[in-house]
Amino acid sequence: MTMKDKTLKIILFILIVFLIIDMVLIIKLGGFKYITKKVSEMKYTISNKDKHYNDFEDNKALNNKTEDKLIDNEEKLKEENKSSNIKEINTASNNYIDDVSKVLPETLYQWKFYREDHKKIAYLTFDDGPSREATSKILDILAANNIKATFFVLGTSIERNEKADELLKRMYNEGHTIANHGYSHNYSLLYPNGIIDVQAVIEDMNKNTSILKGILGNDFYSRIIRLPGGYYSWKGREELYIKLKELGLYQMDWNALNGDADGKSHGKEQFMNNLINTVGDKDIIFVLMHDTDDKKDTVNGLQEYINFLKSKGFEFRTLK
Ligand SMILES: [Zn+2]
């Protein structure tokens, strides 16, 4: 054995002795307890993480369940409407009015926009009116083209427009559908935290209906509503879906638009491009536009949008 080996052995021995002394001290001074505590804390953190993960999974499952229910309801609806396929939709109605209770469940609610016969049908819709300048211009253009459209009028727009009575009566008398966009258009009231407050929505719609009855007579009633911001923008749709069904109301979104909801106008050429892109090759289109004085390029370009749709073979109809 060399001197070097001897030295190494001694160092190793000293280290082992120190290690033993350390362990005795740790156990004696409760250090071991500390280590045990640390280990159990680690275990707790891990299991808590699991818990959070499980909560997240539970929420996800709950959401999925709600979605499933919604789909179930929509499946049920599909089943109920099986007897009337898209081919038959327009045969029972008069020359320009279609039955909303057939059209929407067959098309928008299923996101199905193609017909067996590929007949092209356009439902033009104008939201947020009546307006001081735009409404009469829109009505003039529609009249010149013999087109009936659907106006989702808003209670607050009616109240702040001294010509509202006259404009609404003109819409009505010229055969357009006056549908319900509610009273307030107030997202935080209707959808606190992005979740639909069903009662608030129904009250808001009823408030607008009362105003409309005051102008158009007590017989006026529309079973078509459009949620401000659209139906699919909000959570809690299942409860609303059930309520609307109970009340015999139909919510109507859109599948084509000229993009005039976007704050600033990019010109009627841009609006035309938006329309071309969103119409695509669909046979049935629900076109979203706005009847407000700040959307000048909707009015300015309306005849061109109509020309484009006519060139694609679209027939213009309305829903009731
Ligand atoms: Zn709106």
Short mmCIF file of C-alpha atoms and ligand atoms in Angstrom, two decimals:
data_model
loop_
_atom_site.label_atom_id
_atom_site.label_comp_id
_atom_site.label_asym_id
_atom_site.label_seq_id
_atom_site.Cartn_x
_atom_site.Cartn_y
_atom_site.Cartn_z
CA MET A 1 0.00 0.00 0.00
CA THR A 2 1.40 3.38 -1.02
CA MET A 3 1.32 6.52 1.09
CA LYS A 4 -1.30 7.97 -1.27
CA ASP A 5 -3.67 5.01 -0.74
CA LYS A 6 -3.27 5.26 3.01
CA THR A 7 -4.16 8.97 2.99
CA LEU A 8 -7.28 8.32 0.86
CA LYS A 9 -8.46 5.59 3.25
CA ILE A 10 -8.06 7.92 6.23
CA ILE A 11 -10.00 10.73 4.46
CA LEU A 12 -12.80 8.32 3.54
CA PHE A 13 -12.98 7.06 7.14
CA ILE A 14 -13.18 10.63 8.50
CA LEU A 15 -15.95 11.44 6.03
CA ILE A 16 -17.99 8.39 7.05
CA VAL A 17 -17.59 9.29 10.73
CA PHE A 18 -18.75 12.86 10.04
CA LEU A 19 -21.73 11.56 8.09
CA ILE A 20 -22.78 9.33 10.98
CA ILE A 21 -22.42 12.21 13.47
CA ASP A 22 -24.50 14.44 11.15
CA MET A 23 -27.31 11.91 10.92
CA VAL A 24 -27.40 11.42 14.69
CA LEU A 25 -27.57 15.19 15.15
CA ILE A 26 -30.33 15.58 12.53
CA ILE A 27 -32.47 12.93 14.20
CA LYS A 28 -31.80 14.30 17.69
CA LEU A 29 -32.60 17.94 16.79
CA GLY A 30 -35.83 17.07 14.92
CA GLY A 31 -34.23 17.54 11.56
CA PHE A 32 -35.74 14.31 10.43
CA LYS A 33 -39.17 15.64 11.32
CA TYR A 34 -38.38 18.66 9.19
CA ILE A 35 -37.42 16.45 6.28
CA THR A 36 -40.58 14.34 6.72
CA LYS A 37 -42.66 17.54 6.85
CA LYS A 38 -41.02 18.83 3.69
CA VAL A 39 -41.66 15.56 1.89
CA SER A 40 -45.33 15.51 2.95
CA GLU A 41 -45.70 19.16 1.89
CA MET A 42 -44.30 18.25 -1.49
CA LYS A 43 -46.79 15.40 -1.68
CA TYR A 44 -49.60 17.84 -0.73
CA THR A 45 -48.58 20.32 -3.41
CA ILE A 46 -48.53 17.57 -5.98
CA SER A 47 -51.92 16.20 -4.93
CA ASN A 48 -53.32 19.76 -4.82
CA LYS A 49 -52.07 20.29 -8.34
CA ASP A 50 -53.95 17.14 -9.24
CA LYS A 51 -57.01 18.57 -7.54
CA HIS A 52 -56.80 21.79 -9.55
CA TYR A 53 -56.26 19.77 -12.66
CA ASN A 54 -59.28 17.64 -11.76
CA ASP A 55 -61.38 20.77 -11.13
CA PHE A 56 -60.34 22.01 -14.53
CA GLU A 57 -61.25 18.67 -16.03
CA ASP A 58 -64.58 18.75 -14.15
CA ASN A 59 -65.35 22.20 -15.57
CA LYS A 60 -64.36 21.03 -18.99
CA ALA A 61 -66.61 18.00 -18.57
CA LEU A 62 -69.43 20.27 -17.38
CA ASN A 63 -68.98 22.54 -20.38
CA ASN A 64 -68.89 19.56 -22.67
CA LYS A 65 -72.04 18.27 -21.02
CA THR A 66 -73.75 21.62 -21.65
CA GLU A 67 -72.57 21.57 -25.23
CA ASP A 68 -73.77 17.98 -25.52
CA LYS A 69 -77.16 18.98 -24.16
CA LEU A 70 -77.29 21.80 -26.66
CA ILE A 71 -76.39 19.41 -29.42
CA ASP A 72 -78.96 16.94 -28.05
CA ASN A 73 -81.60 19.66 -28.21
CA GLU A 74 -80.54 20.57 -31.69
CA GLU A 75 -80.65 16.88 -32.63
CA LYS A 76 -84.18 16.69 -31.24
CA LEU A 77 -85.08 19.76 -33.25
CA LYS A 78 -83.57 18.20 -36.37
CA GLU A 79 -85.68 15.12 -35.72
CA GLU A 80 -88.84 17.20 -35.34
CA ASN A 81 -88.16 18.96 -38.59
CA LYS A 82 -87.15 15.90 -40.55
CA SER A 83 -90.42 15.88 -42.46
CA SER A 84 -89.62 19.21 -44.07
CA ASN A 85 -86.33 19.20 -45.89
CA ILE A 86 -84.74 22.27 -47.36
CA LYS A 87 -86.16 21.46 -50.75
CA GLU A 88 -89.69 22.06 -49.47
CA ILE A 89 -89.15 25.18 -47.40
CA ASN A 90 -90.47 27.76 -49.81
CA THR A 91 -93.34 25.90 -51.35
CA ALA A 92 -95.91 26.59 -48.64
CA SER A 93 -95.40 30.33 -48.27
CA ASN A 94 -96.56 33.25 -50.34
CA ASN A 95 -94.43 35.03 -52.90
CA TYR A 96 -91.75 36.46 -50.65
CA ILE A 97 -92.37 35.42 -47.03
CA ASP A 98 -90.93 32.22 -45.58
CA ASP A 99 -91.81 30.53 -42.32
CA VAL A 100 -89.08 31.26 -39.79
CA SER A 101 -89.95 28.12 -37.77
CA LYS A 102 -88.95 26.02 -40.76
CA VAL A 103 -86.16 28.02 -42.34
CA LEU A 104 -83.95 28.71 -39.32
CA PRO A 105 -83.99 25.20 -37.78
CA GLU A 106 -83.21 23.76 -41.22
CA THR A 107 -80.41 26.18 -42.09
CA LEU A 108 -78.72 28.47 -39.57
CA TYR A 109 -79.30 26.19 -36.55
CA GLN A 110 -77.56 23.38 -38.40
CA TRP A 111 -75.17 25.64 -40.32
CA LYS A 112 -76.55 24.08 -43.53
CA PHE A 113 -76.78 26.44 -46.49
CA TYR A 114 -76.99 24.29 -49.59
CA ARG A 115 -80.18 23.29 -51.34
CA GLU A 116 -80.75 20.19 -53.41
CA ASP A 117 -81.93 22.30 -56.32
CA HIS A 118 -79.21 24.95 -55.69
CA LYS A 119 -81.81 27.67 -55.84
CA LYS A 120 -80.27 30.84 -54.39
CA ILE A 121 -82.13 32.64 -51.62
CA ALA A 122 -81.00 35.80 -49.82
CA TYR A 123 -82.44 37.23 -46.63
CA LEU A 124 -81.17 40.79 -46.26
CA THR A 125 -81.16 41.99 -42.66
CA PHE A 126 -80.57 45.48 -41.24
CA ASP A 127 -79.81 45.93 -37.54
CA ASP A 128 -79.97 48.76 -34.99
CA GLY A 129 -82.43 51.06 -36.80
CA PRO A 130 -84.46 53.01 -37.43
CA SER A 131 -82.07 55.85 -38.21
CA ARG A 132 -82.70 59.45 -39.26
CA GLU A 133 -80.92 59.35 -42.62
CA ALA A 134 -80.22 55.74 -43.57
CA THR A 135 -83.60 54.05 -43.08
CA SER A 136 -85.52 55.96 -45.74
CA LYS A 137 -82.64 55.59 -48.22
CA ILE A 138 -82.47 51.83 -47.58
CA LEU A 139 -86.26 51.59 -48.01
CA ASP A 140 -86.06 53.55 -51.29
CA ILE A 141 -83.41 51.20 -52.70
CA LEU A 142 -85.30 48.08 -51.56
CA ALA A 143 -88.53 49.44 -53.09
CA ALA A 144 -86.79 50.21 -56.40
CA ASN A 145 -85.62 46.58 -56.52
CA ASN A 146 -88.85 45.13 -55.17
CA ILE A 147 -86.97 43.46 -52.31
CA LYS A 148 -88.44 42.68 -48.91
CA ALA A 149 -85.92 42.63 -46.08
CA THR A 150 -85.84 42.02 -42.34
CA PHE A 151 -85.20 44.96 -39.98
CA PHE A 152 -83.97 44.14 -36.49
CA VAL A 153 -85.05 47.37 -34.86
CA LEU A 154 -83.78 48.61 -31.52
CA GLY A 155 -85.84 50.25 -28.77
CA THR A 156 -83.31 52.96 -27.94
CA SER A 157 -82.99 53.87 -31.65
CA ILE A 158 -86.77 54.21 -31.85
CA GLU A 159 -86.91 56.40 -28.75
CA ARG A 160 -84.27 58.86 -29.87
CA ASN A 161 -85.61 59.22 -33.41
CA GLU A 162 -88.53 61.64 -33.79
CA LYS A 163 -89.27 60.14 -37.23
CA ALA A 164 -89.32 56.56 -35.90
CA ASP A 165 -93.11 56.13 -36.03
CA GLU A 166 -93.28 57.18 -39.63
CA LEU A 167 -90.29 55.02 -40.63
CA LEU A 168 -91.55 51.91 -38.85
CA LYS A 169 -94.99 52.27 -40.41
CA ARG A 170 -93.37 52.62 -43.82
CA MET A 171 -91.28 49.46 -43.26
CA TYR A 172 -94.38 47.61 -42.17
CA ASN A 173 -96.62 48.84 -44.98
CA GLU A 174 -94.01 48.09 -47.62
CA GLY A 175 -93.96 44.44 -46.56
CA HIS A 176 -90.65 44.24 -44.70
CA THR A 177 -90.37 42.18 -41.57
CA ILE A 178 -89.89 44.15 -38.39
CA ALA A 179 -88.02 41.89 -36.01
CA ASN A 180 -86.74 42.36 -32.48
CA HIS A 181 -83.20 43.46 -31.57
CA GLY A 182 -84.23 44.32 -28.00
CA TYR A 183 -84.23 47.66 -26.25
CA SER A 184 -80.82 48.45 -24.80
CA HIS A 185 -78.08 46.78 -26.88
CA ASN A 186 -76.21 46.80 -23.58
CA TYR A 187 -73.81 43.84 -23.44
CA SER A 188 -73.01 44.15 -19.72
CA LEU A 189 -76.71 44.15 -18.86
CA LEU A 190 -77.64 41.29 -21.21
CA TYR A 191 -74.50 39.17 -20.84
CA PRO A 192 -72.73 39.90 -17.52
CA ASN A 193 -69.23 38.33 -17.71
CA GLY A 194 -70.09 37.09 -21.16
CA ILE A 195 -72.85 34.81 -19.87
CA ILE A 196 -76.39 35.27 -21.14
CA ASP A 197 -78.78 36.55 -18.46
CA VAL A 198 -81.87 34.91 -19.90
CA GLN A 199 -84.34 36.98 -17.89
CA ALA A 200 -82.58 40.22 -18.80
CA VAL A 201 -82.60 39.28 -22.49
CA ILE A 202 -86.30 38.39 -22.47
CA GLU A 203 -87.21 41.58 -20.57
CA ASP A 204 -85.14 43.62 -23.00
CA MET A 205 -86.94 42.02 -25.95
CA ASN A 206 -90.35 42.51 -24.31
CA LYS A 207 -89.59 46.18 -23.67
CA ASN A 208 -88.95 46.69 -27.38
CA THR A 209 -92.10 44.76 -28.28
CA SER A 210 -94.18 47.11 -26.10
CA ILE A 211 -92.69 50.14 -27.86
CA LEU A 212 -93.43 48.57 -31.25
CA LYS A 213 -97.01 47.74 -30.24
CA GLY A 214 -97.43 51.38 -29.22
CA ILE A 215 -96.51 52.44 -32.75
CA LEU A 216 -97.77 49.63 -34.97
CA GLY A 217 -100.82 48.57 -32.96
CA ASN A 218 -101.50 45.92 -30.38
CA ASP A 219 -101.61 43.17 -32.98
CA PHE A 220 -97.96 43.64 -33.80
CA TYR A 221 -95.78 40.74 -32.75
CA SER A 222 -92.51 39.34 -34.02
CA ARG A 223 -91.27 35.87 -33.15
CA ILE A 224 -87.84 36.65 -34.62
CA ILE A 225 -85.12 38.08 -32.40
CA ARG A 226 -81.46 38.85 -32.94
CA LEU A 227 -79.20 39.04 -29.92
CA PRO A 228 -76.98 42.13 -29.91
CA GLY A 229 -73.53 40.80 -30.77
CA GLY A 230 -75.03 37.55 -32.11
CA TYR A 231 -76.04 34.29 -30.45
CA TYR A 232 -72.78 32.38 -30.60
CA SER A 233 -70.74 35.17 -29.00
CA TRP A 234 -72.04 34.37 -25.52
CA LYS A 235 -71.96 31.55 -23.00
CA GLY A 236 -75.08 30.11 -21.35
CA ARG A 237 -76.86 29.56 -24.64
CA GLU A 238 -78.54 26.34 -23.49
CA GLU A 239 -80.81 28.08 -20.97
CA LEU A 240 -81.76 30.73 -23.52
CA TYR A 241 -82.35 28.09 -26.16
CA ILE A 242 -84.86 26.33 -23.89
CA LYS A 243 -86.56 29.63 -22.98
CA LEU A 244 -86.88 30.72 -26.62
CA LYS A 245 -88.36 27.39 -27.54
CA GLU A 246 -90.85 27.71 -24.68
CA LEU A 247 -91.83 31.21 -25.90
CA GLY A 248 -91.97 30.24 -29.57
CA LEU A 249 -89.19 32.69 -30.46
CA TYR A 250 -86.44 32.18 -33.03
CA GLN A 251 -83.02 33.76 -32.74
CA MET A 252 -81.52 34.64 -36.07
CA ASP A 253 -77.81 35.08 -36.66
CA TRP A 254 -76.22 35.53 -40.07
CA ASN A 255 -73.84 33.70 -42.41
CA ALA A 256 -72.82 36.58 -44.67
CA LEU A 257 -72.04 40.26 -44.11
CA ASN A 258 -70.58 43.36 -45.63
CA GLY A 259 -68.59 43.99 -42.46
CA ASP A 260 -70.15 47.35 -41.60
CA ALA A 261 -70.19 46.53 -37.86
CA ASP A 262 -66.47 47.20 -37.87
CA GLY A 263 -66.02 50.67 -36.28
CA LYS A 264 -64.60 52.55 -39.24
CA SER A 265 -65.66 52.11 -42.82
CA HIS A 266 -63.09 50.83 -45.27
CA GLY A 267 -65.21 51.94 -48.22
CA LYS A 268 -67.92 50.24 -50.21
CA GLU A 269 -65.31 48.29 -52.24
CA GLN A 270 -64.11 46.67 -49.04
CA PHE A 271 -67.72 46.01 -48.04
CA MET A 272 -68.32 44.41 -51.43
CA ASN A 273 -65.24 42.19 -50.96
CA ASN A 274 -66.47 41.17 -47.52
CA LEU A 275 -69.82 40.28 -49.02
CA ILE A 276 -68.31 38.29 -51.90
CA ASN A 277 -66.07 36.38 -49.48
CA THR A 278 -68.78 35.57 -46.95
CA VAL A 279 -71.41 34.63 -49.54
CA GLY A 280 -69.00 32.20 -51.19
CA ASP A 281 -70.96 29.50 -53.00
CA LYS A 282 -73.77 29.21 -50.44
CA ASP A 283 -77.32 28.78 -51.71
CA ILE A 284 -79.02 30.32 -48.68
CA ILE A 285 -77.63 33.49 -47.16
CA PHE A 286 -78.59 35.67 -44.22
CA VAL A 287 -76.79 38.96 -44.79
CA LEU A 288 -75.95 41.19 -41.84
CA MET A 289 -75.89 44.94 -42.45
CA HIS A 290 -76.69 47.96 -40.30
CA ASP A 291 -79.34 50.64 -40.53
CA THR A 292 -77.45 53.42 -38.74
CA ASP A 293 -76.38 56.83 -39.98
CA ASP A 294 -72.67 56.17 -39.43
CA LYS A 295 -72.63 53.18 -41.81
CA LYS A 296 -72.73 55.39 -44.90
CA ASP A 297 -71.13 52.82 -47.18
CA THR A 298 -73.92 50.37 -46.50
CA VAL A 299 -76.39 52.83 -48.02
CA ASN A 300 -73.91 54.03 -50.68
CA GLY A 301 -73.08 50.53 -51.81
CA LEU A 302 -76.45 48.84 -51.30
CA GLN A 303 -77.51 48.90 -54.96
CA GLU A 304 -74.16 47.38 -55.93
CA TYR A 305 -74.44 44.66 -53.28
CA ILE A 306 -77.92 43.86 -54.58
CA ASN A 307 -76.63 43.82 -58.19
CA PHE A 308 -73.90 41.40 -57.18
CA LEU A 309 -76.38 39.06 -55.47
CA LYS A 310 -78.75 39.27 -58.43
CA SER A 311 -75.87 38.38 -60.77
CA LYS A 312 -75.28 35.26 -58.66
CA GLY A 313 -78.95 34.33 -59.16
CA PHE A 314 -80.24 35.20 -55.69
CA GLU A 315 -83.93 35.69 -55.00
CA PHE A 316 -84.67 38.01 -52.08
CA ARG A 317 -87.05 36.89 -49.38
CA THR A 318 -88.03 37.65 -45.83
CA LEU A 319 -89.05 35.60 -42.79
CA LYS A 320 -92.06 35.77 -40.51
ZN ZN B 1 -76.96 45.43 -33.13
#
